[in-house]
Short mmCIF file of C-alpha atoms and ligand atoms in Angstrom, two decimals:
data_model
loop_
_atom_site.label_atom_id
_atom_site.label_comp_id
_atom_site.label_asym_id
_atom_site.label_seq_id
_atom_site.Cartn_x
_atom_site.Cartn_y
_atom_site.Cartn_z
CA MET A 294 37.25 -75.79 12.71
CA LYS A 295 35.93 -77.20 15.95
CA ASN A 296 32.91 -75.99 17.83
CA VAL A 297 31.09 -74.08 15.11
CA HIS A 298 27.46 -73.53 16.04
CA ASP A 299 24.74 -73.77 13.44
CA VAL A 300 23.04 -70.69 14.88
CA ILE A 301 23.82 -68.26 17.70
CA VAL A 302 20.98 -66.03 18.93
CA ILE A 303 22.18 -62.85 20.63
CA GLY A 304 19.73 -61.21 23.08
CA LEU A 305 17.01 -63.36 24.64
CA GLY A 306 14.12 -60.99 25.16
CA VAL A 307 10.93 -62.39 23.65
CA MET A 308 12.28 -62.10 20.07
CA GLY A 309 15.49 -63.99 20.87
CA ALA A 310 13.74 -66.55 23.09
CA SER A 311 11.26 -67.37 20.33
CA THR A 312 14.05 -67.52 17.74
CA LEU A 313 16.00 -69.91 19.95
CA TRP A 314 12.89 -72.09 20.39
CA ARG A 315 12.26 -72.27 16.64
CA ALA A 316 15.96 -72.66 15.69
CA ALA A 317 16.46 -75.51 18.16
CA GLN A 318 13.78 -77.44 16.27
CA LYS A 319 15.54 -76.94 12.94
CA CYS A 320 19.21 -77.65 13.71
CA THR A 321 21.41 -79.28 16.32
CA LYS A 322 24.03 -76.81 17.56
CA VAL A 323 22.18 -73.75 18.75
CA LEU A 324 23.46 -71.26 21.34
CA GLY A 325 21.61 -68.35 22.95
CA ILE A 326 23.49 -65.56 24.74
CA ASP A 327 21.96 -62.88 26.92
CA ALA A 328 23.72 -60.10 28.77
CA ALA A 329 21.36 -60.45 31.74
CA GLY A 330 19.70 -63.37 33.58
CA PRO A 331 16.71 -65.54 32.59
CA THR A 332 14.26 -63.07 34.15
CA HIS A 333 15.24 -59.43 34.38
CA CYS A 334 13.49 -56.08 34.35
CA TYR A 335 15.43 -54.26 31.59
CA GLY A 336 14.65 -53.75 27.92
CA SER A 337 11.16 -54.41 26.55
CA SER A 338 9.93 -57.93 27.37
CA HIS A 339 9.63 -57.87 31.16
CA GLY A 340 6.43 -57.63 33.20
CA GLU A 341 3.30 -59.74 33.45
CA SER A 342 1.20 -59.29 30.34
CA ARG A 343 0.96 -58.30 26.69
CA ILE A 344 -2.01 -57.92 24.31
CA PHE A 345 -2.68 -60.22 21.35
CA ARG A 346 -5.25 -58.97 18.81
CA ARG A 347 -5.73 -59.62 15.11
CA ALA A 348 -8.21 -56.87 14.08
CA TYR A 349 -5.04 -54.86 13.67
CA TRP A 350 -5.73 -51.15 13.22
CA GLU A 351 -2.08 -50.69 12.23
CA GLY A 352 -2.76 -52.39 8.87
CA GLU A 353 -3.45 -55.57 7.01
CA GLN A 354 0.25 -56.09 6.16
CA TYR A 355 0.57 -57.63 9.63
CA LEU A 356 -2.10 -60.31 9.03
CA PRO A 357 0.16 -63.15 7.79
CA LEU A 358 2.45 -62.71 10.83
CA LEU A 359 -0.50 -62.44 13.20
CA ASN A 360 -2.09 -65.63 11.89
CA HIS A 361 1.17 -67.57 12.13
CA ALA A 362 1.93 -66.12 15.58
CA ASP A 363 -1.54 -67.03 16.84
CA PHE A 364 -1.02 -70.62 15.70
CA LEU A 365 2.41 -70.83 17.38
CA TRP A 366 1.25 -69.19 20.63
CA HIS A 367 -1.33 -71.96 20.93
CA GLU A 368 1.31 -74.57 20.08
CA LEU A 369 3.52 -73.20 22.87
CA ALA A 370 0.56 -73.08 25.27
CA GLN A 371 -0.13 -76.77 24.61
CA SER A 372 3.46 -77.80 25.28
CA THR A 373 3.48 -76.39 28.81
CA ASP A 374 1.56 -76.94 32.04
CA LYS A 375 1.65 -73.21 32.77
CA LYS A 376 -1.24 -71.00 31.69
CA ILE A 377 0.29 -68.48 29.30
CA LEU A 378 -2.77 -67.32 27.29
CA PHE A 379 -5.84 -65.68 28.85
CA HIS A 380 -8.82 -65.39 26.51
CA THR A 381 -10.31 -62.07 27.58
CA GLY A 382 -11.54 -60.71 24.23
CA GLY A 383 -10.47 -57.23 23.15
CA ILE A 384 -12.27 -53.90 22.73
CA PHE A 385 -10.87 -51.07 20.61
CA ILE A 386 -12.65 -47.77 21.25
CA GLY A 387 -12.48 -44.36 19.57
CA PRO A 388 -14.32 -41.85 17.43
CA LYS A 389 -15.94 -43.51 14.40
CA SER A 390 -13.29 -42.30 11.95
CA SER A 391 -10.34 -42.84 14.34
CA SER A 392 -7.35 -44.96 13.35
CA ILE A 393 -8.33 -47.53 15.92
CA VAL A 394 -12.00 -48.01 15.00
CA ASP A 395 -11.71 -47.52 11.26
CA GLY A 396 -8.41 -49.46 11.01
CA SER A 397 -9.60 -52.37 13.17
CA ILE A 398 -12.78 -52.77 11.09
CA LYS A 399 -10.82 -52.73 7.82
CA THR A 400 -8.32 -55.37 8.95
CA ALA A 401 -11.03 -57.50 10.56
CA ASN A 402 -13.03 -57.49 7.32
CA ARG A 403 -9.95 -58.16 5.23
CA GLY A 404 -8.80 -61.04 7.45
CA GLY A 405 -12.24 -62.58 8.07
CA ILE A 406 -11.77 -61.92 11.80
CA ASP A 407 -14.80 -62.33 14.02
CA HIS A 408 -15.77 -58.88 15.38
CA GLU A 409 -18.68 -56.68 16.37
CA VAL A 410 -19.08 -52.90 15.99
CA LEU A 411 -20.59 -51.16 19.05
CA THR A 412 -21.86 -47.66 19.87
CA SER A 413 -21.11 -45.84 23.14
CA SER A 414 -24.40 -46.92 24.74
CA ASN A 415 -23.82 -50.56 23.68
CA ILE A 416 -20.36 -50.40 25.26
CA ARG A 417 -21.62 -48.93 28.54
CA GLY A 418 -24.25 -51.71 28.78
CA PHE A 419 -21.81 -54.47 27.85
CA LEU A 420 -18.78 -53.26 29.86
CA PRO A 421 -19.81 -51.13 32.87
CA ALA A 422 -16.15 -50.57 33.80
CA PHE A 423 -15.84 -48.11 30.89
CA ASN A 424 -17.22 -44.57 31.04
CA VAL A 425 -17.25 -44.19 27.26
CA HIS A 426 -17.88 -40.68 25.99
CA ASP A 427 -20.97 -40.12 23.82
CA GLY A 428 -20.33 -40.52 20.11
CA MET A 429 -17.57 -43.09 20.56
CA HIS A 430 -17.62 -46.39 18.70
CA ALA A 431 -15.83 -49.66 19.33
CA VAL A 432 -14.75 -52.85 17.68
CA TYR A 433 -15.06 -55.91 19.89
CA GLU A 434 -12.82 -58.86 18.94
CA PRO A 435 -13.85 -61.94 20.93
CA GLY A 436 -10.70 -63.85 19.92
CA ALA A 437 -8.24 -61.31 21.40
CA TYR A 438 -6.28 -62.39 24.47
CA ALA A 439 -3.63 -61.50 27.03
CA ILE A 440 -0.27 -63.28 27.01
CA SER A 441 1.69 -63.92 30.18
CA ALA A 442 4.94 -62.15 29.25
CA ARG A 443 7.26 -63.62 31.84
CA ASP A 444 6.03 -67.19 31.61
CA SER A 445 5.71 -67.29 27.81
CA ARG A 446 9.30 -66.11 27.35
CA LEU A 447 10.57 -68.61 29.92
CA GLU A 448 8.59 -71.40 28.24
CA MET A 449 10.17 -70.57 24.89
CA MET A 450 13.61 -70.91 26.47
CA ASN A 451 12.57 -74.16 28.19
CA GLU A 452 11.38 -75.56 24.87
CA ALA A 453 14.62 -74.48 23.19
CA VAL A 454 16.69 -76.26 25.85
CA ARG A 455 14.45 -79.33 25.60
CA HIS A 456 15.28 -79.44 21.89
CA GLY A 457 19.02 -79.26 22.59
CA ALA A 458 19.86 -75.53 22.64
CA ARG A 459 22.44 -74.21 25.09
CA ILE A 460 22.10 -70.83 26.80
CA GLU A 461 24.70 -68.52 28.34
CA PHE A 462 23.42 -65.77 30.59
CA GLY A 463 25.35 -62.82 31.94
CA ASP A 464 27.64 -62.19 28.98
CA ASN A 465 27.47 -59.43 26.35
CA VAL A 466 28.41 -60.00 22.76
CA VAL A 467 30.62 -56.99 22.03
CA CYS A 468 31.80 -57.71 18.48
CA LEU A 469 30.60 -59.59 15.41
CA GLU A 470 32.90 -60.19 12.42
CA ASN A 471 32.73 -62.08 9.15
CA HIS A 472 34.69 -65.32 9.36
CA GLU A 473 35.33 -68.31 7.09
CA ALA A 474 32.95 -70.35 9.29
CA GLY A 475 30.27 -67.67 8.95
CA VAL A 476 30.48 -65.22 11.86
CA ARG A 477 32.79 -64.80 14.86
CA ALA A 478 31.21 -63.43 18.05
CA THR A 479 33.38 -62.05 20.84
CA THR A 480 31.99 -61.46 24.30
CA LYS A 481 32.76 -59.11 27.17
CA ARG A 482 34.00 -62.03 29.25
CA GLY A 483 36.53 -62.83 26.53
CA CYS A 484 34.82 -65.85 24.93
CA THR A 485 34.93 -66.35 21.17
CA HIS A 486 32.12 -68.26 19.47
CA TYR A 487 31.83 -69.24 15.82
CA ALA A 488 28.59 -69.84 13.97
CA LYS A 489 27.35 -70.53 10.49
CA SER A 490 24.72 -67.82 11.17
CA VAL A 491 23.95 -65.36 13.94
CA ILE A 492 20.67 -63.66 14.76
CA VAL A 493 20.73 -60.35 16.61
CA THR A 494 17.67 -59.52 18.73
CA THR A 495 19.05 -57.11 21.30
CA GLY A 496 15.96 -54.87 21.56
CA PRO A 497 16.83 -51.27 22.50
CA TRP A 498 20.53 -52.23 22.60
CA MET A 499 20.26 -52.86 18.85
CA THR A 500 21.50 -49.32 18.34
CA ASN A 501 24.69 -49.84 20.41
CA ASN A 502 27.40 -51.76 18.60
CA LEU A 503 26.32 -54.94 16.83
CA MET A 504 23.98 -53.63 14.13
CA LYS A 505 25.22 -50.12 13.42
CA GLU A 506 23.58 -50.24 9.99
CA LEU A 507 20.17 -49.95 11.71
CA THR A 508 21.03 -47.08 14.01
CA GLU A 509 19.63 -44.29 11.87
CA HIS A 510 16.19 -45.98 11.76
CA LEU A 511 15.78 -46.77 15.48
CA GLU A 512 15.36 -44.74 18.66
CA PRO A 513 15.06 -46.30 22.12
CA ARG A 514 12.54 -44.48 24.32
CA GLN A 515 11.65 -44.96 27.94
CA VAL A 516 7.92 -45.35 28.58
CA PRO A 517 6.09 -45.59 31.91
CA ILE A 518 3.50 -48.23 32.70
CA TYR A 519 1.02 -48.07 35.59
CA TRP A 520 -1.23 -50.33 37.67
CA PHE A 521 -4.56 -49.15 39.11
CA SER A 522 -6.74 -50.74 41.81
CA PRO A 523 -10.53 -50.93 41.58
CA LYS A 524 -12.47 -48.81 44.06
CA ALA A 525 -14.29 -50.66 46.87
CA LYS A 526 -17.13 -52.88 45.58
CA SER A 527 -15.98 -52.46 41.95
CA GLU A 528 -13.48 -55.31 41.87
CA ARG A 529 -15.74 -57.60 39.79
CA TYR A 530 -15.84 -55.18 36.83
CA PHE A 531 -12.08 -55.55 36.36
CA LEU A 532 -11.71 -59.31 36.73
CA LYS A 533 -10.17 -60.87 33.62
CA GLU A 534 -13.47 -62.72 33.01
CA ASN A 535 -15.32 -59.35 32.75
CA PHE A 536 -12.73 -56.91 31.45
CA PRO A 537 -11.18 -57.35 27.98
CA VAL A 538 -7.79 -56.11 26.85
CA PHE A 539 -8.47 -52.67 25.42
CA LEU A 540 -7.28 -49.72 23.33
CA TYR A 541 -8.94 -46.32 23.73
CA GLU A 542 -8.26 -43.52 21.26
CA PHE A 543 -9.20 -40.04 22.50
CA GLU A 544 -10.56 -37.35 20.18
CA ASN A 545 -7.03 -35.83 19.98
CA GLY A 546 -5.43 -39.12 18.87
CA ASP A 547 -3.86 -40.12 22.21
CA ILE A 548 -4.12 -43.86 22.73
CA LEU A 549 -4.51 -45.63 26.06
CA TYR A 550 -4.14 -49.41 26.34
CA GLY A 551 -4.76 -51.83 29.17
CA VAL A 552 -4.84 -55.42 30.35
CA PRO A 553 -6.72 -56.90 33.32
CA SER A 554 -4.62 -58.47 36.04
CA ILE A 555 -3.80 -62.02 34.90
CA SER A 556 -1.85 -63.17 37.93
CA SER A 557 -2.20 -62.78 41.66
CA SER A 558 1.22 -61.10 41.79
CA GLU A 559 0.00 -58.19 39.65
CA PRO A 560 -0.87 -55.02 41.56
CA GLY A 561 -4.10 -54.15 39.64
CA VAL A 562 -5.18 -53.32 36.10
CA LYS A 563 -2.20 -52.47 33.87
CA ILE A 564 -2.71 -49.27 31.84
CA GLY A 565 -0.40 -47.01 29.85
CA PHE A 566 -0.31 -44.50 27.03
CA HIS A 567 0.80 -46.06 23.75
CA ASN A 568 1.77 -42.89 21.92
CA ARG A 569 2.56 -40.41 24.71
CA GLN A 570 5.03 -40.10 27.59
CA GLN A 571 7.95 -41.47 25.52
CA THR A 572 11.39 -40.12 26.54
CA PRO A 573 14.35 -40.77 24.20
CA ALA A 574 17.01 -42.61 26.22
CA ASN A 575 20.02 -44.87 25.80
CA ALA A 576 19.28 -48.51 26.53
CA ASP A 577 20.59 -49.03 30.03
CA TRP A 578 20.74 -51.57 32.85
CA LYS A 579 18.84 -49.43 35.32
CA ASN A 580 15.28 -48.25 35.86
CA THR A 581 14.70 -44.52 35.91
CA PRO A 582 12.07 -42.81 38.09
CA ILE A 583 8.73 -41.91 36.51
CA GLN A 584 8.03 -38.18 36.08
CA GLN A 585 5.29 -36.70 38.29
CA LYS A 586 3.72 -34.85 35.31
CA HIS A 587 3.21 -38.23 33.61
CA ILE A 588 1.47 -39.65 36.69
CA THR A 589 -0.81 -36.60 36.82
CA GLU A 590 -1.62 -36.95 33.14
CA ILE A 591 -2.58 -40.62 33.30
CA SER A 592 -4.56 -40.08 36.53
CA GLU A 593 -6.72 -37.54 34.66
CA ALA A 594 -7.33 -40.05 31.88
CA ILE A 595 -8.28 -42.75 34.40
CA THR A 596 -10.72 -40.42 36.18
CA SER A 597 -12.41 -39.69 32.89
CA ILE A 598 -12.68 -43.23 31.46
CA PHE A 599 -12.55 -45.53 34.48
CA PRO A 600 -14.36 -43.82 37.38
CA LYS A 601 -14.53 -47.21 39.14
CA LEU A 602 -10.71 -47.30 39.41
CA GLU A 603 -8.70 -45.35 41.97
CA SER A 604 -7.19 -42.50 39.97
CA LEU A 605 -3.68 -42.76 41.46
CA PRO A 606 -1.59 -45.77 40.41
CA THR A 607 -0.61 -48.32 43.03
CA HIS A 608 2.53 -49.18 41.10
CA VAL A 609 4.62 -47.66 38.27
CA LYS A 610 7.50 -49.01 36.20
CA SER A 611 9.51 -47.95 33.20
CA CYS A 612 10.07 -50.02 30.08
CA PHE A 613 11.65 -49.48 26.65
CA TYR A 614 10.01 -48.97 23.29
CA THR A 615 12.51 -49.20 20.40
CA MET A 616 10.78 -46.94 17.90
CA SER A 617 11.45 -47.23 14.19
CA THR A 618 10.93 -44.20 11.99
CA ASP A 619 7.57 -45.50 10.73
CA GLU A 620 6.55 -47.32 13.95
CA SER A 621 6.82 -50.71 12.29
CA PHE A 622 9.45 -53.47 12.46
CA LEU A 623 12.89 -54.02 10.93
CA ILE A 624 13.48 -57.68 10.06
CA GLY A 625 16.07 -59.00 7.64
CA LYS A 626 19.63 -59.86 6.72
CA SER A 627 22.64 -57.69 7.52
CA LYS A 628 24.27 -55.87 4.63
CA THR A 629 27.70 -55.82 6.29
CA LEU A 630 27.87 -59.25 7.96
CA LYS A 631 27.37 -62.03 5.43
CA LYS A 632 25.59 -64.48 7.73
CA ALA A 633 23.79 -62.25 10.23
CA TYR A 634 20.07 -61.66 10.56
CA PHE A 635 18.19 -59.30 12.84
CA ALA A 636 14.79 -58.30 14.15
CA SER A 637 13.90 -55.07 15.84
CA ALA A 638 10.21 -55.70 16.41
CA CYS A 639 9.10 -53.23 18.92
CA SER A 640 7.68 -49.75 18.26
CA GLY A 641 5.61 -50.78 21.28
CA HIS A 642 3.60 -53.57 19.62
CA GLY A 643 5.94 -56.46 18.79
CA TYR A 644 5.37 -59.01 21.55
CA LYS A 645 2.37 -60.70 19.98
CA PHE A 646 4.37 -61.39 16.80
CA ALA A 647 7.37 -62.98 18.52
CA PRO A 648 6.73 -66.66 17.64
CA ALA A 649 6.19 -65.82 13.96
CA ILE A 650 9.22 -63.54 13.79
CA GLY A 651 11.38 -66.10 15.64
CA ASP A 652 10.23 -68.80 13.23
CA ALA A 653 11.03 -66.61 10.20
CA LEU A 654 14.51 -65.70 11.53
CA ALA A 655 15.30 -69.33 12.33
CA ASN A 656 14.25 -70.34 8.81
CA MET A 657 16.42 -67.64 7.23
CA ALA A 658 19.41 -68.62 9.38
CA VAL A 659 19.25 -72.23 8.15
CA GLY A 660 18.73 -71.23 4.53
CA GLN A 661 14.96 -71.84 4.35
CA LYS A 662 12.29 -69.36 3.27
CA PRO A 663 10.10 -67.85 5.98
CA CYS A 664 6.45 -69.00 5.91
CA PHE A 665 5.34 -65.50 4.84
CA SER A 666 6.82 -62.49 3.07
CA LEU A 667 8.85 -60.09 5.21
CA SER A 668 9.21 -57.44 2.50
CA ALA A 669 7.00 -54.95 4.41
CA PHE A 670 9.58 -55.05 7.23
CA SER A 671 12.73 -54.71 5.13
CA VAL A 672 15.10 -51.80 5.86
CA ASP A 673 15.04 -51.11 2.10
CA ARG A 674 11.62 -49.47 2.48
CA PHE A 675 13.39 -46.42 3.93
CA ASN A 676 15.72 -46.15 0.93
CA SER A 677 12.94 -46.41 -1.63
CA THR A 678 10.93 -43.45 -0.28
C1 FAD B 868 5.24 -51.15 28.48
C2 FAD B 868 5.19 -51.98 27.23
C3 FAD B 868 3.99 -52.56 26.85
C4 FAD B 868 3.91 -53.30 25.68
N1 FAD B 868 2.74 -53.90 25.35
C5 FAD B 868 2.67 -54.70 24.26
C6 FAD B 868 1.48 -55.41 23.97
O1 FAD B 868 0.51 -55.35 24.71
N2 FAD B 868 1.47 -56.22 22.88
C7 FAD B 868 2.54 -56.35 22.05
O2 FAD B 868 2.45 -57.08 21.06
N3 FAD B 868 3.71 -55.70 22.32
C8 FAD B 868 3.79 -54.89 23.40
N4 FAD B 868 4.96 -54.24 23.71
C9 FAD B 868 6.14 -54.40 22.84
C10 FAD B 868 6.92 -55.67 23.17
O3 FAD B 868 7.05 -55.85 24.54
C11 FAD B 868 8.27 -55.60 22.45
O4 FAD B 868 7.99 -55.56 21.06
C12 FAD B 868 9.15 -56.81 22.74
O5 FAD B 868 9.25 -57.07 24.10
C13 FAD B 868 10.55 -56.57 22.14
O6 FAD B 868 11.37 -57.63 22.56
P1 FAD B 868 12.89 -57.77 22.15
O7 FAD B 868 13.25 -59.20 22.39
O8 FAD B 868 13.10 -57.21 20.78
O9 FAD B 868 13.72 -56.80 23.11
P2 FAD B 868 14.15 -56.96 24.70
O10 FAD B 868 13.04 -57.56 25.45
O11 FAD B 868 14.61 -55.63 25.10
O12 FAD B 868 15.32 -57.99 24.65
C14 FAD B 868 16.64 -57.65 24.32
C15 FAD B 868 17.56 -58.61 25.07
O13 FAD B 868 18.88 -58.47 24.56
C16 FAD B 868 19.79 -58.58 25.62
N5 FAD B 868 21.03 -57.93 25.17
C17 FAD B 868 21.21 -56.62 24.87
N6 FAD B 868 22.44 -56.40 24.38
C18 FAD B 868 23.07 -57.60 24.37
C19 FAD B 868 24.36 -58.03 23.95
N7 FAD B 868 25.25 -57.18 23.43
N8 FAD B 868 24.70 -59.35 24.09
C20 FAD B 868 23.79 -60.22 24.63
N9 FAD B 868 22.54 -59.86 25.02
C21 FAD B 868 22.18 -58.58 24.88
C22 FAD B 868 19.09 -57.91 26.81
O14 FAD B 868 19.59 -58.39 28.03
C23 FAD B 868 17.64 -58.33 26.57
O15 FAD B 868 17.31 -59.52 27.28
C24 FAD B 868 5.06 -53.48 24.87
C25 FAD B 868 6.28 -52.89 25.27
C26 FAD B 868 6.35 -52.16 26.44
C27 FAD B 868 7.66 -51.59 26.83
#
């Protein structure tokens, strides 16, 4: 059979872009297909910045991926002239026994990650931008950083093309079938592609048609994200040199996260709720308006914690979280398609892992073992409980 690809990657958000980059280094005939263009504002990977941290309150099972991802982010950063990593440090604030403080300390200790534990008065002295409530604690991780989301994803695709990959934008894969070559992929424009293996990384669209076996474990949700300007004479407190990426857990468990502006095109400090304001929605090619009650809610949080920021956002946008039932990732091999692999690595915290997940998927697709165990992310965990 002519024209059989070694690997086809379907969906080039950050997971697909990183998979394409890693696959192009391992085999010769690699094709990436994305329904949209090289930069677009749908799904989960768009926007300016994402947080990378290793003192991972979510659990030590993420450490092997975090370590490998950290290594590969720096490899990518070295291969490009563009600045894609911004070493800001990270501060994770909450009550002493909160998930964020307690969990970050545990993972930092377990992983030998450089960190410092601070009290509320330490924090106020160290970071005057924060109005930290009395009794709060924090974990400061000096090695945490912000990633340029748009540029890092584009650089992954550039690297993939440099290593020989081909990319088709503006076409949807609508059907995947087992075939003697491996898998047959049919697109909306009527193209048929054959591959020894396919990798599906279609983000919130994962629940549509290609990976129906995952549908019961995933729910796309729309989430708003906001940008806030410093008040007059307070600009210096929020410069990326003075303001780390942060997580802030309130007494009631609500979590706020934020990133300083890392590019001149960004309209202020980016802040959002991690575990609130999520609206179940079908993945779609349009942006929906942000609800006024959500703007009011975040403005109240900003007034309380960042009195040196204007309380009303200068800019708002909506984005997609693809939530799994346990807020972790689904990575593995299809049970219905013999040579198909997938990753749904969102639940609102997947970006930082993309190079490691892409590397693991590319290895699996060419019959090699991933560099670390993926058993914690297997769909089988839902069947065994
Ligand atoms: C507001 C927000 C803030 C976040 N902050 C952080 C953070 O600070 N740190 C962190 O680690 N993570 C963060 N995340 C999570 C992270 O952004 C996601 O984990 C990641 O972007 C998921 O990428 P993806 O490639 O799986 O999905 P997507 O980016 O949605 O990519 C899916 C791609 O598939 C394409 N596609 C869909 N269907 C088809 C089809 N049938 N055929 C071809 N192509 C198709 C789409 O066009 C799209 O390009 C955040 C997420 C959001 C929304």
